[in-house]
Short mmCIF file of C-alpha atoms in Angstrom, two decimals:
data_model
loop_
_atom_site.label_atom_id
_atom_site.label_comp_id
_atom_site.label_asym_id
_atom_site.label_seq_id
_atom_site.Cartn_x
_atom_site.Cartn_y
_atom_site.Cartn_z
CA MET A 3 0.00 0.00 0.00
CA VAL A 4 1.15 3.51 -0.81
CA GLY A 5 1.10 6.16 1.91
CA ASP A 6 2.56 7.18 5.24
CA THR A 7 1.91 7.03 8.95
CA SER A 8 1.82 10.46 10.54
CA ASP A 9 3.20 11.48 13.93
CA SER A 10 -0.35 12.08 15.17
CA LEU A 11 -1.37 9.51 17.82
CA TRP A 12 -4.88 9.11 19.17
CA GLY A 13 -6.52 7.00 21.82
CA VAL A 14 -10.13 5.87 21.83
CA MET A 15 -12.40 4.57 24.61
CA ASP A 16 -15.96 3.31 24.77
CA VAL A 17 -16.88 4.31 28.31
CA TYR A 18 -19.72 5.01 30.73
CA PRO A 19 -18.67 8.53 31.82
CA GLN A 20 -19.47 10.16 35.16
CA THR A 21 -19.14 13.89 34.64
CA ASN A 22 -20.66 17.30 35.27
CA PHE A 23 -19.90 18.34 31.70
CA PRO A 24 -23.35 19.44 30.41
CA ASP A 25 -22.88 18.39 26.78
CA ILE A 26 -21.71 14.82 27.30
CA ARG A 27 -24.64 13.51 25.19
CA LYS A 28 -23.80 15.73 22.25
CA GLN A 29 -21.44 14.98 19.40
CA LEU A 30 -18.67 17.52 19.80
CA VAL A 31 -15.02 18.39 19.38
CA LEU A 32 -13.33 20.20 22.27
CA GLN A 33 -9.94 21.82 21.72
CA THR A 34 -7.94 23.21 24.65
CA ASP A 35 -4.31 24.11 25.29
CA VAL A 36 -3.79 20.56 26.54
CA GLY A 37 -5.15 18.80 23.47
CA THR A 38 -8.24 17.77 21.54
CA ILE A 39 -11.05 15.45 22.54
CA ASN A 40 -13.91 14.18 20.37
CA ILE A 41 -17.05 12.85 22.06
CA ILE A 42 -19.61 10.74 20.18
CA PRO A 43 -22.67 9.55 22.14
CA ARG A 44 -23.40 5.90 21.53
CA GLU A 45 -26.47 3.71 21.78
CA GLY A 46 -28.34 3.07 25.00
CA GLY A 47 -28.27 6.61 26.39
CA SER A 48 -25.19 6.09 28.58
CA LEU A 49 -22.29 4.76 26.52
CA ALA A 50 -19.98 7.30 24.86
CA ARG A 51 -17.02 7.00 22.53
CA ILE A 52 -14.20 9.39 23.38
CA TYR A 53 -11.26 10.09 21.07
CA ILE A 54 -8.23 11.68 22.77
CA GLU A 55 -5.30 13.33 21.07
CA LEU A 56 -2.04 12.14 22.68
CA THR A 57 1.21 14.07 22.92
CA ASP A 58 3.83 13.90 20.19
CA GLY A 59 6.45 11.22 20.61
CA THR A 60 4.09 8.77 22.30
CA LYS A 61 4.13 5.26 20.84
CA ALA A 62 0.89 3.33 20.53
CA LYS A 63 2.32 0.17 22.08
CA ASP A 64 3.29 2.07 25.23
CA VAL A 65 -0.16 3.60 25.83
CA THR A 66 -2.25 2.27 28.74
CA LEU A 67 -5.90 2.80 29.65
CA GLU A 68 -4.77 4.90 32.59
CA ASP A 69 -2.88 7.18 30.19
CA LEU A 70 -6.01 7.74 28.11
CA GLN A 71 -8.18 8.46 31.14
CA ALA A 72 -5.64 10.87 32.63
CA THR A 73 -5.25 12.78 29.35
CA ALA A 74 -9.01 13.00 28.94
CA ARG A 75 -9.37 14.46 32.45
CA LYS A 76 -6.72 17.11 31.72
CA ILE A 77 -8.39 18.18 28.49
CA MET A 78 -11.82 18.35 30.18
CA ARG A 79 -10.74 20.56 33.08
CA PRO A 80 -12.32 22.36 34.93
CA TYR A 81 -15.09 19.79 34.46
CA GLN A 82 -14.85 16.53 36.37
CA LEU A 83 -14.60 13.28 34.42
CA ASP A 84 -14.61 9.77 35.86
CA PHE A 85 -15.34 6.42 34.30
CA ALA A 86 -17.82 3.94 35.74
CA GLU A 87 -16.67 1.32 33.26
CA THR A 88 -14.57 1.07 30.12
CA TYR A 89 -16.08 -1.27 27.55
CA TRP A 90 -13.20 -1.09 25.05
CA TRP A 91 -10.15 1.02 24.30
CA SER A 92 -7.25 1.30 21.89
CA ALA A 93 -4.49 3.62 20.66
CA TYR A 94 -3.40 4.12 17.09
CA PRO A 95 -1.25 6.35 14.87
CA ILE A 96 -2.98 8.19 12.03
CA GLY A 97 -2.03 6.90 8.60
CA GLN A 98 -3.46 7.25 5.14
CA ARG A 99 -2.62 4.45 2.75
CA LEU A 100 -4.04 3.32 -0.56
CA ALA A 101 -3.51 0.07 -2.47
CA ASP A 102 -2.03 0.58 -5.92
CA HIS A 103 -4.35 -2.11 -7.34
CA PHE A 104 -7.79 -3.19 -6.09
CA SER A 105 -7.79 -6.46 -8.03
CA LYS A 106 -5.50 -9.03 -9.59
CA SER A 107 -6.25 -10.82 -12.86
CA ASN A 108 -9.96 -10.26 -12.32
CA ARG A 109 -9.85 -13.09 -9.76
CA ILE A 110 -8.71 -11.53 -6.48
CA PHE A 111 -10.35 -8.36 -5.15
CA LEU A 112 -9.49 -6.06 -2.27
CA LEU A 113 -12.18 -4.25 -0.31
CA GLY A 114 -12.36 -1.97 2.70
CA ASP A 115 -9.31 -1.70 4.94
CA ALA A 116 -7.44 -4.11 2.67
CA CYS A 117 -7.15 -1.35 0.05
CA HIS A 118 -7.60 1.94 1.94
CA THR A 119 -6.76 2.92 5.53
CA HIS A 120 -7.35 6.22 7.26
CA SER A 121 -8.48 7.76 10.54
CA PRO A 122 -11.54 6.14 12.15
CA LYS A 123 -13.35 9.16 13.55
CA ALA A 124 -15.92 10.02 10.88
CA GLY A 125 -17.44 6.61 10.21
CA GLN A 126 -15.74 6.47 6.83
CA GLY A 127 -14.21 3.04 7.29
CA ALA A 128 -17.42 1.07 7.74
CA ASN A 129 -19.46 3.11 5.28
CA ILE A 130 -16.96 3.17 2.41
CA SER A 131 -16.10 -0.50 2.99
CA LEU A 132 -19.76 -1.51 2.83
CA MET A 133 -20.10 0.41 -0.42
CA ASP A 134 -17.04 -1.44 -1.77
CA GLY A 135 -18.69 -4.74 -0.92
CA TYR A 136 -22.03 -3.79 -2.39
CA ASN A 137 -20.46 -2.55 -5.60
CA LEU A 138 -18.53 -5.79 -6.10
CA GLY A 139 -21.30 -8.01 -4.73
CA TRP A 140 -24.03 -7.32 -7.30
CA LYS A 141 -21.51 -7.64 -10.11
CA LEU A 142 -20.35 -11.03 -8.84
CA VAL A 143 -23.98 -12.16 -8.70
CA GLN A 144 -24.56 -11.13 -12.30
CA VAL A 145 -21.42 -12.96 -13.45
CA LEU A 146 -22.17 -16.12 -11.45
CA LYS A 147 -25.72 -16.17 -12.83
CA GLU A 148 -24.24 -15.82 -16.34
CA GLN A 149 -26.17 -12.61 -16.84
CA ALA A 150 -22.93 -10.75 -17.52
CA SER A 151 -19.41 -11.59 -18.60
CA ALA A 152 -16.47 -11.48 -16.23
CA ASP A 153 -15.43 -8.19 -17.85
CA LEU A 154 -18.11 -6.56 -15.72
CA LEU A 155 -15.89 -7.08 -12.67
CA LYS A 156 -13.35 -4.66 -14.12
CA THR A 157 -15.77 -1.83 -13.42
CA TYR A 158 -15.25 -2.41 -9.69
CA ASN A 159 -11.81 -0.83 -10.00
CA ILE A 160 -13.12 2.04 -12.12
CA ASP A 161 -15.91 2.77 -9.66
CA ARG A 162 -14.16 2.35 -6.33
CA GLU A 163 -10.51 3.33 -6.79
CA LYS A 164 -11.44 6.96 -7.36
CA VAL A 165 -13.70 6.88 -4.28
CA ALA A 166 -10.83 5.59 -2.14
CA TYR A 167 -8.47 8.23 -3.52
CA ASN A 168 -10.93 10.99 -2.64
CA LEU A 169 -11.44 9.43 0.78
CA ILE A 170 -7.73 9.53 1.62
CA ASN A 171 -7.42 13.17 0.53
CA TRP A 172 -10.50 14.13 2.50
CA ASP A 173 -9.23 12.29 5.58
CA LYS A 174 -6.01 14.27 5.57
CA VAL A 175 -8.03 17.46 5.86
CA TRP A 176 -10.30 15.91 8.50
CA VAL A 177 -7.39 14.78 10.69
CA LYS A 178 -5.74 18.18 10.52
CA GLN A 179 -8.94 19.95 11.57
CA MET A 180 -9.48 17.57 14.49
CA SER A 181 -5.97 17.96 15.87
CA SER A 182 -4.23 20.73 17.74
CA MET A 183 -2.30 21.37 14.55
CA GLY A 184 -5.59 22.38 12.96
CA LYS A 185 -6.25 24.78 15.78
CA SER A 186 -2.87 26.46 15.43
CA ALA A 187 -3.33 26.63 11.65
CA GLY A 188 -6.64 28.39 12.01
CA GLY A 189 -9.02 25.48 11.64
CA VAL A 190 -12.42 25.84 10.02
CA ARG A 191 -13.73 29.19 11.18
CA GLY A 192 -17.30 30.42 11.21
CA ALA A 193 -18.66 33.90 10.60
CA ASN A 194 -17.78 34.98 14.15
CA GLY A 195 -14.14 33.97 13.70
CA GLU A 196 -14.44 30.94 15.98
CA ILE A 197 -13.42 27.47 14.86
CA ASP A 198 -16.58 25.85 13.43
CA PHE A 199 -16.43 22.06 13.52
CA SER A 200 -20.07 21.80 12.54
CA GLU A 201 -19.03 22.81 9.02
CA VAL A 202 -16.58 19.90 8.94
CA PHE A 203 -19.24 17.42 10.05
CA ILE A 204 -21.82 18.80 7.61
CA LYS A 205 -19.42 18.45 4.70
CA ALA A 206 -18.52 14.93 5.82
CA GLU A 207 -22.06 13.53 6.04
CA PRO A 208 -22.98 13.41 2.31
CA PHE A 209 -19.62 11.85 1.46
CA THR A 210 -19.97 9.25 4.22
CA ALA A 211 -23.43 8.33 2.93
CA GLY A 212 -22.17 8.04 -0.64
CA LEU A 213 -24.32 10.92 -1.86
CA THR A 214 -21.44 12.88 -3.40
CA ILE A 215 -19.83 9.93 -5.19
CA GLN A 216 -19.95 10.15 -8.97
CA TYR A 217 -18.64 7.20 -10.97
CA ASP A 218 -16.55 7.74 -14.08
CA ASP A 219 -17.47 6.40 -17.50
CA SER A 220 -17.06 2.67 -18.01
CA SER A 221 -18.79 -0.15 -19.87
CA ILE A 222 -21.78 0.39 -17.58
CA THR A 223 -21.65 4.16 -17.16
CA SER A 224 -21.44 6.62 -20.04
CA SER A 225 -22.08 10.29 -19.50
CA LYS A 226 -21.09 10.94 -23.12
CA ALA A 227 -24.26 9.22 -24.31
CA SER A 228 -26.39 11.24 -21.94
CA SER A 229 -28.81 14.10 -22.45
CA GLN A 230 -28.34 15.52 -18.98
CA GLU A 231 -30.51 18.53 -19.82
CA VAL A 232 -33.71 16.42 -19.81
CA ALA A 233 -33.26 15.59 -16.11
CA THR A 234 -30.96 18.24 -14.73
CA ASN A 235 -31.10 17.12 -11.09
CA ILE A 236 -30.34 13.46 -11.78
CA PRO A 237 -26.56 13.56 -12.36
CA VAL A 238 -25.25 10.64 -14.35
CA GLY A 239 -23.14 8.24 -12.27
CA MET A 240 -24.50 9.43 -8.92
CA ARG A 241 -27.05 7.95 -6.57
CA LEU A 242 -30.66 8.64 -7.45
CA PRO A 243 -32.00 11.32 -5.11
CA SER A 244 -35.42 10.74 -3.63
CA THR A 245 -38.51 12.83 -3.15
CA GLN A 246 -42.14 12.20 -2.34
CA VAL A 247 -44.47 10.73 -4.94
CA VAL A 248 -47.95 9.23 -4.66
CA ARG A 249 -48.43 5.56 -5.49
CA PHE A 250 -51.09 5.43 -8.16
CA CYS A 251 -52.93 2.25 -7.14
CA ASP A 252 -53.72 3.24 -3.55
CA GLY A 253 -52.82 6.92 -3.09
CA LYS A 254 -50.03 6.20 -0.63
CA ALA A 255 -47.50 9.03 -0.29
CA MET A 256 -43.98 7.63 -0.20
CA GLN A 257 -40.41 8.32 -1.15
CA LEU A 258 -39.69 7.22 -4.70
CA ILE A 259 -36.59 5.35 -3.55
CA GLN A 260 -38.85 2.96 -1.62
CA GLY A 261 -39.90 1.62 -4.99
CA PHE A 262 -36.30 0.56 -5.68
CA PRO A 263 -35.58 -2.30 -3.26
CA SER A 264 -32.04 -3.61 -3.16
CA ASP A 265 -32.70 -6.84 -5.06
CA GLY A 266 -30.18 -6.71 -7.91
CA ARG A 267 -32.54 -5.47 -10.61
CA TRP A 268 -32.05 -2.74 -13.17
CA ARG A 269 -34.80 -0.12 -13.27
CA ILE A 270 -36.02 1.93 -16.21
CA LEU A 271 -37.60 5.02 -14.69
CA VAL A 272 -39.98 6.71 -17.13
CA PHE A 273 -41.24 10.29 -16.75
CA PRO A 274 -43.88 10.55 -19.53
CA GLY A 275 -45.62 13.67 -18.20
CA ASP A 276 -49.41 13.90 -17.97
CA ILE A 277 -50.84 10.95 -19.92
CA ARG A 278 -54.28 12.59 -19.94
CA GLN A 279 -52.79 15.03 -22.39
CA ASP A 280 -51.97 14.05 -25.94
CA TYR A 281 -48.25 14.80 -25.61
CA GLY A 282 -47.92 12.59 -22.52
CA SER A 283 -50.00 9.74 -23.88
CA ARG A 284 -48.05 9.71 -27.14
CA LYS A 285 -44.82 9.06 -25.28
CA LEU A 286 -46.21 5.75 -24.05
CA ASN A 287 -48.59 4.84 -26.87
CA HIS A 288 -48.30 6.57 -30.22
CA VAL A 289 -44.90 8.11 -30.79
CA SER A 290 -41.83 6.05 -30.33
CA ILE A 291 -38.14 6.33 -29.71
CA LEU A 292 -36.15 6.37 -32.93
CA PHE A 293 -33.36 3.78 -33.05
CA THR A 294 -31.98 4.19 -36.56
CA PHE A 295 -28.93 2.12 -35.72
CA LEU A 296 -31.10 -0.96 -35.05
CA VAL A 297 -33.81 -0.79 -37.69
CA PRO A 298 -33.27 2.08 -40.13
CA MET A 299 -36.05 4.66 -40.14
CA LEU A 300 -38.38 2.54 -38.01
CA THR A 301 -39.89 3.73 -34.76
CA TYR A 302 -41.30 1.82 -31.85
CA GLN A 303 -43.83 2.68 -29.23
CA LEU A 304 -41.92 3.03 -25.96
CA GLY A 305 -43.78 0.27 -24.16
CA GLU A 306 -43.91 -1.95 -27.23
CA TYR A 307 -40.19 -1.56 -27.77
CA LEU A 308 -39.14 -2.12 -24.16
CA PHE A 309 -41.14 -5.33 -23.86
CA SER A 310 -40.61 -6.61 -27.40
CA GLU A 311 -38.33 -9.46 -28.38
CA ARG A 312 -35.86 -6.84 -29.62
CA GLY A 313 -36.06 -4.81 -26.46
CA PRO A 314 -33.72 -4.90 -23.47
CA ILE A 315 -36.15 -6.54 -21.03
CA LYS A 316 -36.71 -9.84 -22.84
CA LYS A 317 -33.19 -9.82 -24.19
CA HIS A 318 -31.81 -10.16 -20.65
CA LEU A 319 -34.72 -12.10 -19.15
CA PRO A 320 -33.79 -15.43 -17.51
CA PRO A 321 -35.80 -18.44 -18.76
CA LYS A 322 -39.27 -18.85 -17.21
CA ALA A 323 -38.76 -15.73 -15.10
CA ASP A 324 -41.23 -12.92 -14.49
CA ILE A 325 -41.00 -10.13 -17.03
CA ASP A 326 -39.71 -7.76 -14.34
CA SER A 327 -37.23 -10.12 -12.69
CA PHE A 328 -34.11 -8.51 -14.20
CA ILE A 329 -35.25 -5.12 -15.53
CA GLU A 330 -38.23 -3.40 -13.94
CA VAL A 331 -40.02 -0.44 -15.50
CA ILE A 332 -41.25 2.29 -13.13
CA LEU A 333 -43.58 5.09 -14.25
CA VAL A 334 -43.76 8.52 -12.61
CA LEU A 335 -46.68 10.43 -14.09
CA SER A 336 -47.54 14.09 -13.69
CA GLY A 337 -51.05 15.46 -13.31
CA GLU A 338 -53.95 14.64 -11.00
CA ARG A 339 -54.28 11.10 -9.72
CA LEU A 340 -58.06 11.16 -9.27
CA LYS A 341 -58.56 12.32 -12.85
CA THR A 342 -56.16 9.74 -14.35
CA GLN A 343 -57.49 6.27 -15.15
CA GLN A 344 -55.51 3.05 -14.84
CA GLU A 345 -56.72 2.07 -18.32
CA GLN A 346 -54.87 5.07 -19.76
CA ILE A 347 -51.63 3.32 -18.87
CA PRO A 348 -50.62 0.72 -21.49
CA ASP A 349 -50.94 -2.85 -20.23
CA CYS A 350 -47.24 -3.55 -20.67
CA PHE A 351 -46.45 -1.13 -17.84
CA TRP A 352 -48.51 -3.13 -15.34
CA PRO A 353 -47.81 -6.75 -16.33
CA VAL A 354 -49.06 -9.98 -14.79
CA THR A 355 -46.40 -11.21 -12.36
CA GLY A 356 -45.88 -13.19 -9.19
CA LYS A 357 -47.09 -16.54 -7.91
CA TRP A 358 -50.77 -15.66 -8.30
CA ARG A 359 -50.36 -14.36 -11.89
CA MET A 360 -52.66 -11.38 -11.42
CA ARG A 361 -52.67 -7.64 -11.69
CA GLY A 362 -54.36 -7.12 -8.38
CA GLU A 363 -57.15 -4.68 -9.08
CA SER A 364 -59.98 -7.06 -8.08
CA ILE A 365 -58.37 -9.39 -5.55
CA SER A 366 -59.53 -9.69 -1.96
CA HIS A 367 -57.51 -8.36 0.96
CA MET A 368 -56.60 -11.91 1.97
CA PHE A 369 -55.18 -12.81 -1.41
CA LEU A 370 -53.50 -9.41 -1.69
CA LEU A 371 -51.74 -10.13 1.60
CA LEU A 372 -50.67 -13.55 0.36
CA ALA A 373 -49.42 -12.01 -2.86
CA LEU A 374 -47.44 -9.37 -1.00
CA LEU A 375 -45.89 -12.01 1.23
CA THR A 376 -45.01 -14.11 -1.80
CA LYS A 377 -43.69 -11.23 -3.91
CA PRO A 378 -43.09 -7.94 -2.04
CA ARG A 379 -43.77 -5.79 -5.13
CA THR A 380 -46.88 -6.36 -7.21
CA ASP A 381 -47.53 -5.09 -10.72
CA LEU A 382 -49.80 -2.22 -9.76
CA HIS A 383 -47.08 -0.82 -7.52
CA LYS A 384 -44.96 0.17 -10.50
CA THR A 385 -46.77 3.44 -11.24
CA TYR A 386 -46.46 6.66 -9.24
CA ILE A 387 -47.76 10.15 -9.84
CA ASP A 388 -46.40 13.57 -8.98
CA ASP A 389 -49.51 14.82 -7.22
CA GLU A 390 -50.52 16.26 -3.88
CA SER A 391 -51.14 13.90 -0.97
CA TYR A 392 -54.07 14.67 1.31
CA HIS A 393 -51.93 14.22 4.45
CA PHE A 394 -48.36 14.88 3.31
CA GLY A 395 -48.49 17.65 0.74
CA HIS A 396 -46.84 17.73 -2.68
CA GLY A 397 -43.42 16.31 -3.50
CA HIS A 398 -43.08 18.21 -6.82
CA ALA A 399 -41.05 15.32 -8.21
CA TYR A 400 -40.74 16.63 -11.77
CA LYS A 401 -39.39 19.93 -10.49
CA PHE A 402 -37.16 18.14 -7.98
CA TYR A 403 -35.60 15.98 -10.70
CA GLY A 404 -35.39 18.80 -13.23
CA VAL A 405 -37.71 17.05 -15.71
CA SER A 406 -40.12 18.99 -17.90
CA PRO A 407 -43.61 17.39 -17.95
CA ASP A 408 -43.87 18.45 -21.60
CA GLU A 409 -40.51 16.95 -22.56
CA GLY A 410 -40.33 13.89 -20.32
CA ALA A 411 -37.30 11.69 -19.68
CA THR A 412 -36.29 8.10 -19.15
CA VAL A 413 -33.62 7.12 -16.64
CA ILE A 414 -31.85 3.78 -16.43
CA VAL A 415 -30.95 3.04 -12.82
CA ARG A 416 -28.41 0.51 -11.62
CA PRO A 417 -29.23 -1.79 -8.69
CA ASP A 418 -27.12 0.30 -6.31
CA ASN A 419 -29.34 3.29 -7.13
CA CYS A 420 -26.83 5.06 -9.35
CA ARG A 421 -27.92 6.70 -12.57
CA PHE A 422 -26.53 5.89 -15.96
CA PRO A 423 -26.60 8.59 -18.61
CA PHE A 424 -29.66 9.98 -20.24
CA LEU A 425 -30.36 8.38 -23.59
CA THR A 426 -31.13 10.41 -26.64
CA SER A 427 -32.33 9.04 -29.93
CA LYS A 428 -28.75 9.32 -31.19
CA SER A 429 -27.34 7.03 -28.50
CA LEU A 430 -26.25 3.61 -29.59
CA TYR A 431 -28.42 0.80 -28.32
CA SER A 432 -25.31 -1.31 -27.85
CA GLU A 433 -24.02 1.33 -25.44
CA ALA A 434 -27.29 1.64 -23.60
CA TYR A 435 -27.72 -2.07 -23.03
CA PRO A 436 -24.38 -3.87 -23.43
CA GLU A 437 -24.80 -7.63 -23.23
CA GLU A 438 -22.23 -7.81 -20.49
CA SER A 439 -23.85 -5.06 -18.50
CA SER A 440 -25.17 -5.77 -15.06
CA SER A 441 -27.08 -3.74 -12.55
CA GLU A 442 -26.39 -1.06 -9.97
CA ARG A 443 -28.73 1.57 -8.73
CA TYR A 444 -26.70 4.35 -10.32
CA ALA A 445 -28.24 6.23 -13.21
CA TRP A 446 -26.76 5.09 -16.46
CA TYR A 447 -28.79 6.42 -19.35
CA VAL A 448 -31.73 8.74 -19.78
CA TRP A 449 -33.32 9.45 -23.09
CA ARG A 450 -35.75 12.00 -24.43
CA ALA A 451 -39.01 10.71 -25.87
CA GLN A 452 -39.55 12.28 -29.27
CA LYS A 453 -42.78 14.15 -29.85
#
């Protein structure tokens, strides 16, 4: 691994503190002339994790629990600090290291601490490592199921090596701000001139959650084939943001992301606009996407094309599997739910699926429950509408995603909720649906439906 170990040494304790310090149940960083302490309240209402900066020249192997407790008391003065019990403790030097290769011969893969090490204070280790595993995991599943070639595994390096590089660089800044060195260098200062650690934490949270990660182009991500302008707030290669929509079949207000369970499927997210209007209906029924590179000068209805023998859904469908088992189509309509009829939606967008082989509009509550237990998502749950909820207000999904109801858009979403690019009629079908491609919930392609 490439990198260095710094001279900065920290201790950490999970303790049950006895103190008169009033903010012991708040996440905080306290810097004094003695040193820096970071307190993170833990579960149960009593346990707390305390990080303590140790003096220069101290070696981790020489540190004892008594040393950590004594240093913590000095930093916390004039407040009293005792420890009813110490659940766990350790001492460690700060180092940032990065593996030069995340895989070998497409057979051996490194994840988590095996390929990137850094300070442990911001929750980056567990979160980034879990994302490493998820990214590689769905791709392995696709390869093992023979739904993709082994070349798909090469995209693990493309996706995650850049993330790890950014993590190490960010951690260097984080460590400096948390240490006394950061204080002497000025730290992160607020409008009043005081050091403002809240700004550091706020900037860290989206990165920790993976919300700021944007994957580079690869065989399964291609911003060059995108029409980003048709969905301006769905950046290609980033996680799909979520907002409130109303489920069409029962009027339930919910976050759109709840319709994307982590089950390894691709999603094609269609924004056709208001299908009560001619322009919206034509996108699904009458006017098709032009794919001149497949069949010269022929057009296909969107639904007809997607579910045809030439389309991507059946092309990648496992034998005897439900039509939505590998690629699921999700509709987000605009307009008024109570004035939109289910029959206005083409049948292909609410197919017969599941053990009971039914659409669900006339089944009893008992059989609906059995169907839900057998298959968590039923066919009628694939359509949502950007409308006001009686109890929860309006999510304004089209505005949130930067999609014009008149123009519409279609987004291809990987199983890890990341968007591929936005497809235009000029995009190559072979790029949009490569035979070796697999599934992550990152947006890959979005295309504009022609009027």
